[in-house]
GROMACS .gro file of C-alpha atoms in nm:
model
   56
    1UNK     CA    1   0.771  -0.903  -3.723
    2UNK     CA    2   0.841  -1.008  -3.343
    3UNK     CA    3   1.152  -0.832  -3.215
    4UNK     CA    4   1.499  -1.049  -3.154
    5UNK     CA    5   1.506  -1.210  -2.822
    6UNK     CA    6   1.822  -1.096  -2.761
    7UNK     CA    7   1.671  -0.702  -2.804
    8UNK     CA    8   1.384  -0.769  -2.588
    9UNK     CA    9   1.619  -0.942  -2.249
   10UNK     CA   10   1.820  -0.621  -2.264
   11UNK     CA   11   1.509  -0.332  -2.327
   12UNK     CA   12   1.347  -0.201  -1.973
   13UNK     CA   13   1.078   0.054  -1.920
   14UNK     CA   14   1.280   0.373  -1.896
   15UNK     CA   15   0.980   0.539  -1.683
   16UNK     CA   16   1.005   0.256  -1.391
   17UNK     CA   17   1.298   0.026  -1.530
   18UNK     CA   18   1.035  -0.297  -1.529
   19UNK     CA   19   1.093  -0.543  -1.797
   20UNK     CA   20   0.910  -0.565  -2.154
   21UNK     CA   21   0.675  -0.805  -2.272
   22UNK     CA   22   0.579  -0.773  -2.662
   23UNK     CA   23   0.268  -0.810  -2.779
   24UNK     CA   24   0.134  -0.731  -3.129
   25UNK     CA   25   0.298  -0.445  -3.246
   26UNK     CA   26   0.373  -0.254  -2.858
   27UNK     CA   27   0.584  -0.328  -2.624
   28UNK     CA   28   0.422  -0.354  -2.246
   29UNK     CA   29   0.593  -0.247  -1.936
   30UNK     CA   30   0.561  -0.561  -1.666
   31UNK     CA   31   0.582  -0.330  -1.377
   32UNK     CA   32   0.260  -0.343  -1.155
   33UNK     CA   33   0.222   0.052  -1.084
   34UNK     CA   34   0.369   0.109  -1.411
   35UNK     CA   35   0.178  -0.067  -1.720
   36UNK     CA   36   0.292   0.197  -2.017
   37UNK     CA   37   0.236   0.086  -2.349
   38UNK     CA   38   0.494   0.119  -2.593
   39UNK     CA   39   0.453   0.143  -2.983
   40UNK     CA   40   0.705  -0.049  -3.207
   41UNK     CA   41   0.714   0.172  -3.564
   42UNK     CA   42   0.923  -0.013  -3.889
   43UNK     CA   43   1.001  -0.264  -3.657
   44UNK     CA   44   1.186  -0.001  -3.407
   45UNK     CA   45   1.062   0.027  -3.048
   46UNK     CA   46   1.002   0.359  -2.970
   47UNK     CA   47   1.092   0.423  -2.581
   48UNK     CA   48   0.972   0.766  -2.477
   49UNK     CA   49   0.738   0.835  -2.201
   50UNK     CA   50   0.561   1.086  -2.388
   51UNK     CA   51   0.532   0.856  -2.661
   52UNK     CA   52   0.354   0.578  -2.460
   53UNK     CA   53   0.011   0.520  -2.384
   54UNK     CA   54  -0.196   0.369  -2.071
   55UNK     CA   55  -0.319   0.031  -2.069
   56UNK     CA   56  -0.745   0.054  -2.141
   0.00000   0.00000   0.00000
């Protein structure tokens, strides 16, 4: 289930502040040095660096 649009204008990375673009089921930091990979679980991002993954 895509998140509301309204969630997504307002989330930013919190490791470089870049906006979010979703994708599947993670949410992907925009910034060009940046690039973290965030999971969405139940429909809940989850925004914690440690969490996050690098882009393959």
């Amino acid at each position: 289930m895509p998140l509301e649009a309204g969630l997504l204008e307002i989330l930013a990375c919190p490791a470089c502040h870049a906006t979010l673009k979703e994708q599947d089921a993670e949410l992907i930091c925009t910034g060009q040095d940046c690039g973290l990979v965030y999971p969405v679980r139940d429909d809940i991002p989850v925004l914690l660096v440690d969490e996050a993954r690098r882009p393959a």
